PDB file of C-alpha atoms in Angstrom:
ATOM      1  CA  ALA A   3      69.024  90.415  91.359  1.00 77.00           C
ATOM      2  CA  GLN A   4      69.968  87.034  89.989  1.00 85.00           C
ATOM      3  CA  SER A   5      72.490  84.572  91.374  1.00 90.00           C
ATOM      4  CA  VAL A   6      73.720  81.057  90.743  1.00 95.00           C
ATOM      5  CA  THR A   7      74.981  78.503  93.231  1.00 96.00           C
ATOM      6  CA  GLN A   8      76.983  75.505  92.143  1.00 97.00           C
ATOM      7  CA  LEU A   9      76.939  73.236  95.113  1.00 91.00           C
ATOM      8  CA  ASP A  10      80.050  71.220  94.370  1.00 95.00           C
ATOM      9  CA  SER A  11      83.379  72.834  93.616  1.00 96.00           C
ATOM     10  CA  GLN A  12      85.016  69.527  92.680  1.00 97.00           C
ATOM     11  CA  VAL A  13      83.510  66.281  91.432  1.00 98.00           C
ATOM     12  CA  PRO A  14      85.802  63.286  90.865  1.00 98.00           C
ATOM     13  CA  VAL A  15      84.237  60.364  89.041  1.00 98.00           C
ATOM     14  CA  PHE A  16      85.505  57.202  87.407  1.00 98.00           C
ATOM     15  CA  GLU A  17      85.399  56.779  83.655  1.00 98.00           C
ATOM     16  CA  GLU A  18      82.096  55.371  82.317  1.00 97.00           C
ATOM     17  CA  ALA A  19      80.263  56.257  85.542  1.00 98.00           C
ATOM     18  CA  PRO A  20      77.294  58.644  85.535  1.00 98.00           C
ATOM     19  CA  VAL A  21      77.673  62.167  86.838  1.00 98.00           C
ATOM     20  CA  GLU A  22      75.416  64.977  88.019  1.00 98.00           C
ATOM     21  CA  LEU A  23      76.626  68.547  88.497  1.00 98.00           C
ATOM     22  CA  ARG A  24      74.250  70.602  90.609  1.00 98.00           C
ATOM     23  CA  CYS A  25      73.114  74.151  89.974  1.00 97.00           C
ATOM     24  CA  ASN A  26      70.564  76.278  91.785  1.00 96.00           C
ATOM     25  CA  TYR A  27      69.568  79.760  90.770  1.00 94.00           C
ATOM     26  CA  SER A  28      67.801  82.716  92.267  1.00 90.00           C
ATOM     27  CA  SER A  29      65.861  85.238  90.259  1.00 80.00           C
ATOM     28  CA  SER A  30      62.704  87.257  90.690  1.00 71.00           C
ATOM     29  CA  VAL A  31      61.786  86.994  87.012  1.00 77.00           C
ATOM     30  CA  SER A  32      61.714  84.390  84.291  1.00 79.00           C
ATOM     31  CA  VAL A  33      65.168  83.227  83.391  1.00 87.00           C
ATOM     32  CA  TYR A  34      67.237  81.654  80.721  1.00 93.00           C
ATOM     33  CA  LEU A  35      69.670  79.004  81.957  1.00 95.00           C
ATOM     34  CA  PHE A  36      72.947  77.812  80.508  1.00 97.00           C
ATOM     35  CA  TRP A  37      75.747  75.359  81.066  1.00 98.00           C
ATOM     36  CA  TYR A  38      79.170  76.225  79.680  1.00 98.00           C
ATOM     37  CA  VAL A  39      82.327  74.103  79.715  1.00 98.00           C
ATOM     38  CA  GLN A  40      85.897  75.374  79.962  1.00 96.00           C
ATOM     39  CA  TYR A  41      88.729  73.041  79.017  1.00 95.00           C
ATOM     40  CA  PRO A  42      92.187  73.860  80.421  1.00 91.00           C
ATOM     41  CA  ASN A  43      93.630  77.093  79.039  1.00 87.00           C
ATOM     42  CA  GLN A  44      90.671  77.659  76.736  1.00 91.00           C
ATOM     43  CA  GLY A  45      87.623  79.866  76.524  1.00 93.00           C
ATOM     44  CA  LEU A  46      84.115  78.762  77.428  1.00 96.00           C
ATOM     45  CA  GLN A  47      81.913  76.708  75.133  1.00 96.00           C
ATOM     46  CA  LEU A  48      78.157  76.309  75.358  1.00 96.00           C
ATOM     47  CA  LEU A  49      76.977  72.821  76.349  1.00 97.00           C
ATOM     48  CA  LEU A  50      73.255  73.521  76.419  1.00 97.00           C
ATOM     49  CA  LYS A  51      70.661  76.114  77.286  1.00 96.00           C
ATOM     50  CA  TYR A  52      67.080  76.349  78.494  1.00 95.00           C
ATOM     51  CA  LEU A  53      64.941  79.160  77.117  1.00 92.00           C
ATOM     52  CA  SER A  54      61.413  77.752  77.333  1.00 88.00           C
ATOM     53  CA  GLY A  55      59.384  74.661  76.501  1.00 88.00           C
ATOM     54  CA  SER A  56      60.490  71.165  77.431  1.00 90.00           C
ATOM     55  CA  THR A  57      62.222  71.093  80.784  1.00 92.00           C
ATOM     56  CA  LEU A  58      64.668  68.400  79.650  1.00 96.00           C
ATOM     57  CA  VAL A  59      67.354  69.922  77.487  1.00 97.00           C
ATOM     58  CA  LYS A  60      69.887  67.925  75.519  1.00 97.00           C
ATOM     59  CA  GLY A  61      73.255  69.356  74.642  1.00 96.00           C
ATOM     60  CA  ILE A  62      76.531  68.459  73.025  1.00 95.00           C
ATOM     61  CA  ASN A  63      78.802  65.579  74.024  1.00 94.00           C
ATOM     62  CA  GLY A  64      75.937  63.553  75.531  1.00 96.00           C
ATOM     63  CA  PHE A  65      75.091  66.011  78.302  1.00 98.00           C
ATOM     64  CA  GLU A  66      71.567  66.899  79.342  1.00 98.00           C
ATOM     65  CA  ALA A  67      70.003  69.120  81.980  1.00 98.00           C
ATOM     66  CA  GLU A  68      66.607  69.394  83.593  1.00 96.00           C
ATOM     67  CA  PHE A  69      64.966  72.683  84.467  1.00 95.00           C
ATOM     68  CA  ASN A  70      62.988  72.462  87.695  1.00 94.00           C
ATOM     69  CA  LYS A  71      61.145  75.702  88.392  1.00 91.00           C
ATOM     70  CA  SER A  72      59.765  74.693  91.779  1.00 91.00           C
ATOM     71  CA  GLN A  73      63.213  73.786  93.063  1.00 93.00           C
ATOM     72  CA  THR A  74      64.935  76.561  91.075  1.00 93.00           C
ATOM     73  CA  SER A  75      67.460  74.038  89.822  1.00 95.00           C
ATOM     74  CA  PHE A  76      69.138  73.211  86.545  1.00 97.00           C
ATOM     75  CA  HIS A  77      71.298  70.152  87.176  1.00 98.00           C
ATOM     76  CA  LEU A  78      73.607  68.798  84.476  1.00 98.00           C
ATOM     77  CA  ARG A  79      73.865  65.061  83.886  1.00 98.00           C
ATOM     78  CA  LYS A  80      75.715  62.578  81.738  1.00 98.00           C
ATOM     79  CA  PRO A  81      75.077  58.826  81.908  1.00 98.00           C
ATOM     80  CA  SER A  82      78.657  57.780  81.143  1.00 98.00           C
ATOM     81  CA  VAL A  83      81.647  60.098  81.305  1.00 98.00           C
ATOM     82  CA  HIS A  84      84.931  59.932  79.415  1.00 97.00           C
ATOM     83  CA  ILE A  85      88.403  61.123  80.306  1.00 97.00           C
ATOM     84  CA  SER A  86      87.924  63.912  77.769  1.00 96.00           C
ATOM     85  CA  ASP A  87      85.049  65.338  79.853  1.00 97.00           C
ATOM     86  CA  THR A  88      87.551  66.529  82.462  1.00 97.00           C
ATOM     87  CA  ALA A  89      87.008  70.288  82.569  1.00 97.00           C
ATOM     88  CA  GLU A  90      85.464  73.159  84.537  1.00 97.00           C
ATOM     89  CA  TYR A  91      81.698  73.450  84.172  1.00 98.00           C
ATOM     90  CA  PHE A  92      79.826  76.689  84.703  1.00 98.00           C
ATOM     91  CA  CYS A  93      76.127  77.182  85.231  1.00 97.00           C
ATOM     92  CA  ALA A  94      74.809  80.617  84.259  1.00 96.00           C
ATOM     93  CA  VAL A  95      71.546  82.525  84.409  1.00 94.00           C
ATOM     94  CA  SER A  96      70.221  85.436  82.408  1.00 91.00           C
ATOM     95  CA  GLY A  97      67.135  87.410  83.389  1.00 82.00           C
ATOM     96  CA  SER A  98      65.636  90.812  82.816  1.00 76.00           C
ATOM     97  CA  ALA A  99      69.060  92.480  82.813  1.00 75.00           C
ATOM     98  CA  ARG A 100      69.947  90.326  79.796  1.00 81.00           C
ATOM     99  CA  GLN A 101      73.418  89.615  81.103  1.00 86.00           C
ATOM    100  CA  LEU A 102      74.936  86.325  82.187  1.00 91.00           C
ATOM    101  CA  THR A 103      75.607  85.691  85.842  1.00 92.00           C
ATOM    102  CA  PHE A 104      77.886  82.708  86.319  1.00 95.00           C
ATOM    103  CA  GLY A 105      78.199  80.275  89.177  1.00 96.00           C
ATOM    104  CA  SER A 106      81.553  79.604  90.773  1.00 96.00           C
ATOM    105  CA  GLY A 107      82.196  76.548  88.625  1.00 97.00           C
ATOM    106  CA  THR A 108      82.541  72.797  89.214  1.00 98.00           C
ATOM    107  CA  GLN A 109      85.760  71.017  88.341  1.00 97.00           C
ATOM    108  CA  LEU A 110      84.857  67.618  86.922  1.00 98.00           C
ATOM    109  CA  THR A 111      87.754  65.181  87.002  1.00 98.00           C
ATOM    110  CA  VAL A 112      87.266  61.847  85.280  1.00 98.00           C
ATOM    111  CA  LEU A 113      89.553  59.161  86.660  1.00 97.00           C
ATOM    112  CA  PRO A 114      90.737  56.113  84.673  1.00 96.00           C
TER     113      PRO A 114
ATOM    114  CA  ASP B   9      89.255  80.149  61.061  1.00 66.00           C
ATOM    115  CA  THR B  10      88.950  81.459  64.629  1.00 73.00           C
ATOM    116  CA  ALA B  11      85.507  82.847  65.511  1.00 93.00           C
ATOM    117  CA  VAL B  12      86.558  85.093  68.406  1.00 97.00           C
ATOM    118  CA  SER B  13      90.226  85.964  68.665  1.00 96.00           C
ATOM    119  CA  GLN B  14      92.150  87.922  71.277  1.00 97.00           C
ATOM    120  CA  THR B  15      95.633  89.366  71.311  1.00 97.00           C
ATOM    121  CA  PRO B  16      97.876  88.956  73.113  1.00 97.00           C
ATOM    122  CA  LYS B  17      97.352  85.557  74.719  1.00 96.00           C
ATOM    123  CA  TYR B  18      99.752  86.371  77.541  1.00 97.00           C
ATOM    124  CA  LEU B  19     100.625  89.784  78.919  1.00 97.00           C
ATOM    125  CA  VAL B  20     103.179  90.344  81.672  1.00 98.00           C
ATOM    126  CA  THR B  21     103.704  93.907  82.785  1.00 97.00           C
ATOM    127  CA  GLN B  22     104.650  96.027  85.758  1.00 97.00           C
ATOM    128  CA  MET B  23     102.438  98.010  88.067  1.00 97.00           C
ATOM    129  CA  GLY B  24     101.605 101.461  86.791  1.00 97.00           C
ATOM    130  CA  ASN B  25     101.861 100.577  83.108  1.00 98.00           C
ATOM    131  CA  ASP B  26      99.100 101.014  80.537  1.00 98.00           C
ATOM    132  CA  LYS B  27      98.140  98.082  78.322  1.00 98.00           C
ATOM    133  CA  SER B  28      95.535  97.091  75.751  1.00 98.00           C
ATOM    134  CA  ILE B  29      93.901  93.820  74.803  1.00 98.00           C
ATOM    135  CA  LYS B  30      92.343  93.443  71.396  1.00 98.00           C
ATOM    136  CA  CYS B  31      89.353  91.326  70.415  1.00 97.00           C
ATOM    137  CA  GLU B  32      87.916  90.509  67.016  1.00 97.00           C
ATOM    138  CA  GLN B  33      84.969  88.339  65.983  1.00 97.00           C
ATOM    139  CA  ASN B  34      84.248  87.125  62.469  1.00 96.00           C
ATOM    140  CA  LEU B  35      80.769  85.753  63.217  1.00 96.00           C
ATOM    141  CA  GLY B  36      78.853  88.849  62.157  1.00 95.00           C
ATOM    142  CA  HIS B  37      77.483  89.245  65.678  1.00 95.00           C
ATOM    143  CA  ASP B  38      76.001  92.487  66.970  1.00 94.00           C
ATOM    144  CA  THR B  39      76.971  92.172  70.634  1.00 94.00           C
ATOM    145  CA  MET B  40      80.384  91.835  72.271  1.00 95.00           C
ATOM    146  CA  TYR B  41      81.463  91.448  75.886  1.00 95.00           C
ATOM    147  CA  TRP B  42      84.451  91.576  78.204  1.00 96.00           C
ATOM    148  CA  TYR B  43      84.647  89.230  81.191  1.00 96.00           C
ATOM    149  CA  LYS B  44      87.212  88.927  83.960  1.00 96.00           C
ATOM    150  CA  GLN B  45      88.068  85.500  85.410  1.00 96.00           C
ATOM    151  CA  ASP B  46      89.939  85.648  88.697  1.00 94.00           C
ATOM    152  CA  SER B  47      92.345  83.123  90.178  1.00 93.00           C
ATOM    153  CA  LYS B  48      89.446  81.149  91.658  1.00 92.00           C
ATOM    154  CA  LYS B  49      87.918  80.921  88.162  1.00 92.00           C
ATOM    155  CA  PHE B  50      85.031  83.207  89.079  1.00 94.00           C
ATOM    156  CA  LEU B  51      83.702  84.910  85.935  1.00 95.00           C
ATOM    157  CA  LYS B  52      82.210  88.376  85.994  1.00 93.00           C
ATOM    158  CA  ILE B  53      81.015  90.569  83.192  1.00 94.00           C
ATOM    159  CA  MET B  54      82.715  93.925  82.828  1.00 95.00           C
ATOM    160  CA  PHE B  55      81.291  95.536  79.697  1.00 93.00           C
ATOM    161  CA  SER B  56      79.018  94.849  76.769  1.00 92.00           C
ATOM    162  CA  TYR B  57      78.517  96.618  73.473  1.00 92.00           C
ATOM    163  CA  ASN B  58      75.607  96.210  71.100  1.00 90.00           C
ATOM    164  CA  ASN B  59      76.067  97.687  67.634  1.00 88.00           C
ATOM    165  CA  LYS B  60      78.995  99.709  68.938  1.00 85.00           C
ATOM    166  CA  GLU B  61      76.989 101.188  71.815  1.00 88.00           C
ATOM    167  CA  LEU B  62      77.833 100.517  75.448  1.00 89.00           C
ATOM    168  CA  ILE B  63      74.924  98.635  77.040  1.00 86.00           C
ATOM    169  CA  ILE B  64      76.451  97.020  80.123  1.00 83.00           C
ATOM    170  CA  ASN B  65      78.979  98.816  82.272  1.00 83.00           C
ATOM    171  CA  GLU B  66      79.481  96.938  85.509  1.00 83.00           C
ATOM    172  CA  THR B  67      81.193  98.386  88.519  1.00 82.00           C
ATOM    173  CA  VAL B  68      84.793  98.313  87.404  1.00 89.00           C
ATOM    174  CA  PRO B  69      87.490 100.909  88.072  1.00 91.00           C
ATOM    175  CA  ASN B  70      87.475 103.705  85.526  1.00 91.00           C
ATOM    176  CA  ARG B  71      91.046 102.694  84.714  1.00 96.00           C
ATOM    177  CA  PHE B  72      89.370 100.164  82.432  1.00 96.00           C
ATOM    178  CA  SER B  73      88.019 101.609  79.211  1.00 94.00           C
ATOM    179  CA  PRO B  74      86.459  99.617  76.389  1.00 94.00           C
ATOM    180  CA  LYS B  75      86.518 100.852  72.799  1.00 93.00           C
ATOM    181  CA  SER B  76      84.483  99.482  69.920  1.00 93.00           C
ATOM    182  CA  PRO B  77      85.696 100.895  66.596  1.00 92.00           C
ATOM    183  CA  ASP B  78      83.210  98.705  64.715  1.00 92.00           C
ATOM    184  CA  LYS B  79      80.862  95.797  65.370  1.00 92.00           C
ATOM    185  CA  ALA B  80      83.597  93.225  64.845  1.00 95.00           C
ATOM    186  CA  HIS B  81      86.069  94.667  67.339  1.00 96.00           C
ATOM    187  CA  LEU B  82      86.018  95.407  71.055  1.00 96.00           C
ATOM    188  CA  ASN B  83      89.259  96.432  72.685  1.00 96.00           C
ATOM    189  CA  LEU B  84      90.027  96.860  76.370  1.00 97.00           C
ATOM    190  CA  HIS B  85      92.472  99.484  77.560  1.00 97.00           C
ATOM    191  CA  ILE B  86      93.746  99.446  81.120  1.00 97.00           C
ATOM    192  CA  ASN B  87      95.531 102.397  82.688  1.00 97.00           C
ATOM    193  CA  SER B  88      97.822 102.379  85.713  1.00 97.00           C
ATOM    194  CA  LEU B  89      97.792  98.623  86.151  1.00 97.00           C
ATOM    195  CA  GLU B  90      97.574  97.238  89.683  1.00 97.00           C
ATOM    196  CA  LEU B  91      98.457  93.853  91.155  1.00 97.00           C
ATOM    197  CA  GLY B  92      94.738  93.083  91.558  1.00 95.00           C
ATOM    198  CA  ASP B  93      94.203  93.390  87.821  1.00 97.00           C
ATOM    199  CA  SER B  94      96.019  90.091  87.324  1.00 97.00           C
ATOM    200  CA  ALA B  95      93.432  87.721  85.853  1.00 97.00           C
ATOM    201  CA  VAL B  96      92.311  86.095  82.630  1.00 97.00           C
ATOM    202  CA  TYR B  97      90.232  88.406  80.462  1.00 98.00           C
ATOM    203  CA  PHE B  98      87.772  86.886  78.027  1.00 97.00           C
ATOM    204  CA  CYS B  99      86.118  88.505  75.086  1.00 97.00           C
ATOM    205  CA  ALA B 100      82.818  87.057  73.859  1.00 97.00           C
ATOM    206  CA  SER B 101      80.195  87.784  71.245  1.00 96.00           C
ATOM    207  CA  SER B 102      76.566  86.924  70.583  1.00 95.00           C
ATOM    208  CA  GLN B 103      74.152  87.421  67.720  1.00 93.00           C
ATOM    209  CA  GLY B 104      71.795  89.594  69.704  1.00 87.00           C
ATOM    210  CA  TRP B 105      71.136  90.956  73.144  1.00 84.00           C
ATOM    211  CA  THR B 106      68.033  89.095  74.241  1.00 83.00           C
ATOM    212  CA  GLY B 107      69.584  87.331  77.192  1.00 84.00           C
ATOM    213  CA  GLY B 108      68.950  83.966  75.564  1.00 86.00           C
ATOM    214  CA  ASP B 109      71.677  84.197  72.952  1.00 90.00           C
ATOM    215  CA  GLU B 110      74.613  81.819  73.008  1.00 92.00           C
ATOM    216  CA  GLN B 111      77.843  83.626  73.731  1.00 95.00           C
ATOM    217  CA  TYR B 112      80.997  82.624  71.873  1.00 96.00           C
ATOM    218  CA  PHE B 113      84.163  83.102  73.890  1.00 97.00           C
ATOM    219  CA  GLY B 114      87.675  83.889  72.814  1.00 97.00           C
ATOM    220  CA  PRO B 115      90.664  81.931  74.160  1.00 96.00           C
ATOM    221  CA  GLY B 116      91.415  84.492  76.861  1.00 96.00           C
ATOM    222  CA  THR B 117      94.281  86.835  77.684  1.00 97.00           C
ATOM    223  CA  ARG B 118      96.221  86.016  80.825  1.00 97.00           C
ATOM    224  CA  LEU B 119      97.359  89.301  82.369  1.00 98.00           C
ATOM    225  CA  THR B 120     100.025  89.190  85.037  1.00 98.00           C
ATOM    226  CA  VAL B 121     100.936  92.406  86.824  1.00 97.00           C
ATOM    227  CA  THR B 122     104.203  92.335  88.773  1.00 97.00           C
TER     228      THR B 122
END
């Protein structure tokens, strides 16, 4: 079975500050890892994904994530956030079952 | 031009009623999904179809029945609605079913059962 833990349910941060959203996963097989973003009253949109290869993955809107197999983590980072980054962020894993299992989400609030 | 669309966007109904939510994708994708997002924003897959065949059928009450008339459409019918069915339902699609495919989500249907 696969599972995802997002360690922080809410992350407030000031505009132009760096941010890290933490994600740990559990799976007995090789996995694919994803970060999706959900803006208020909208569907989810893919930020980035890790399938294989380089462990540092760059996505849209200046976000990046690092796959760490030994720590079973896939933390999301951005060096300088904007007000428009305020949203719910979901980490997700897909393994042998080929279906996405989502974490519980992290609400990122960027303060002026 | 919306990639994945759902109708209706809002649905308010009483317990015991039957309702349907429609989903259409114009991306030419082979795989479509239904997810349920509860009040705590937890997302869980319900069903998935690949080329009109049911491939994922999670543990959901059999009051929920998906129907895929063609690859571009996946509808969700719910019988005898209960208070606990209140949630946001998302439709999504992906090119394939490898596990590594990006999923494109619709805007969601907020179902409120009173």
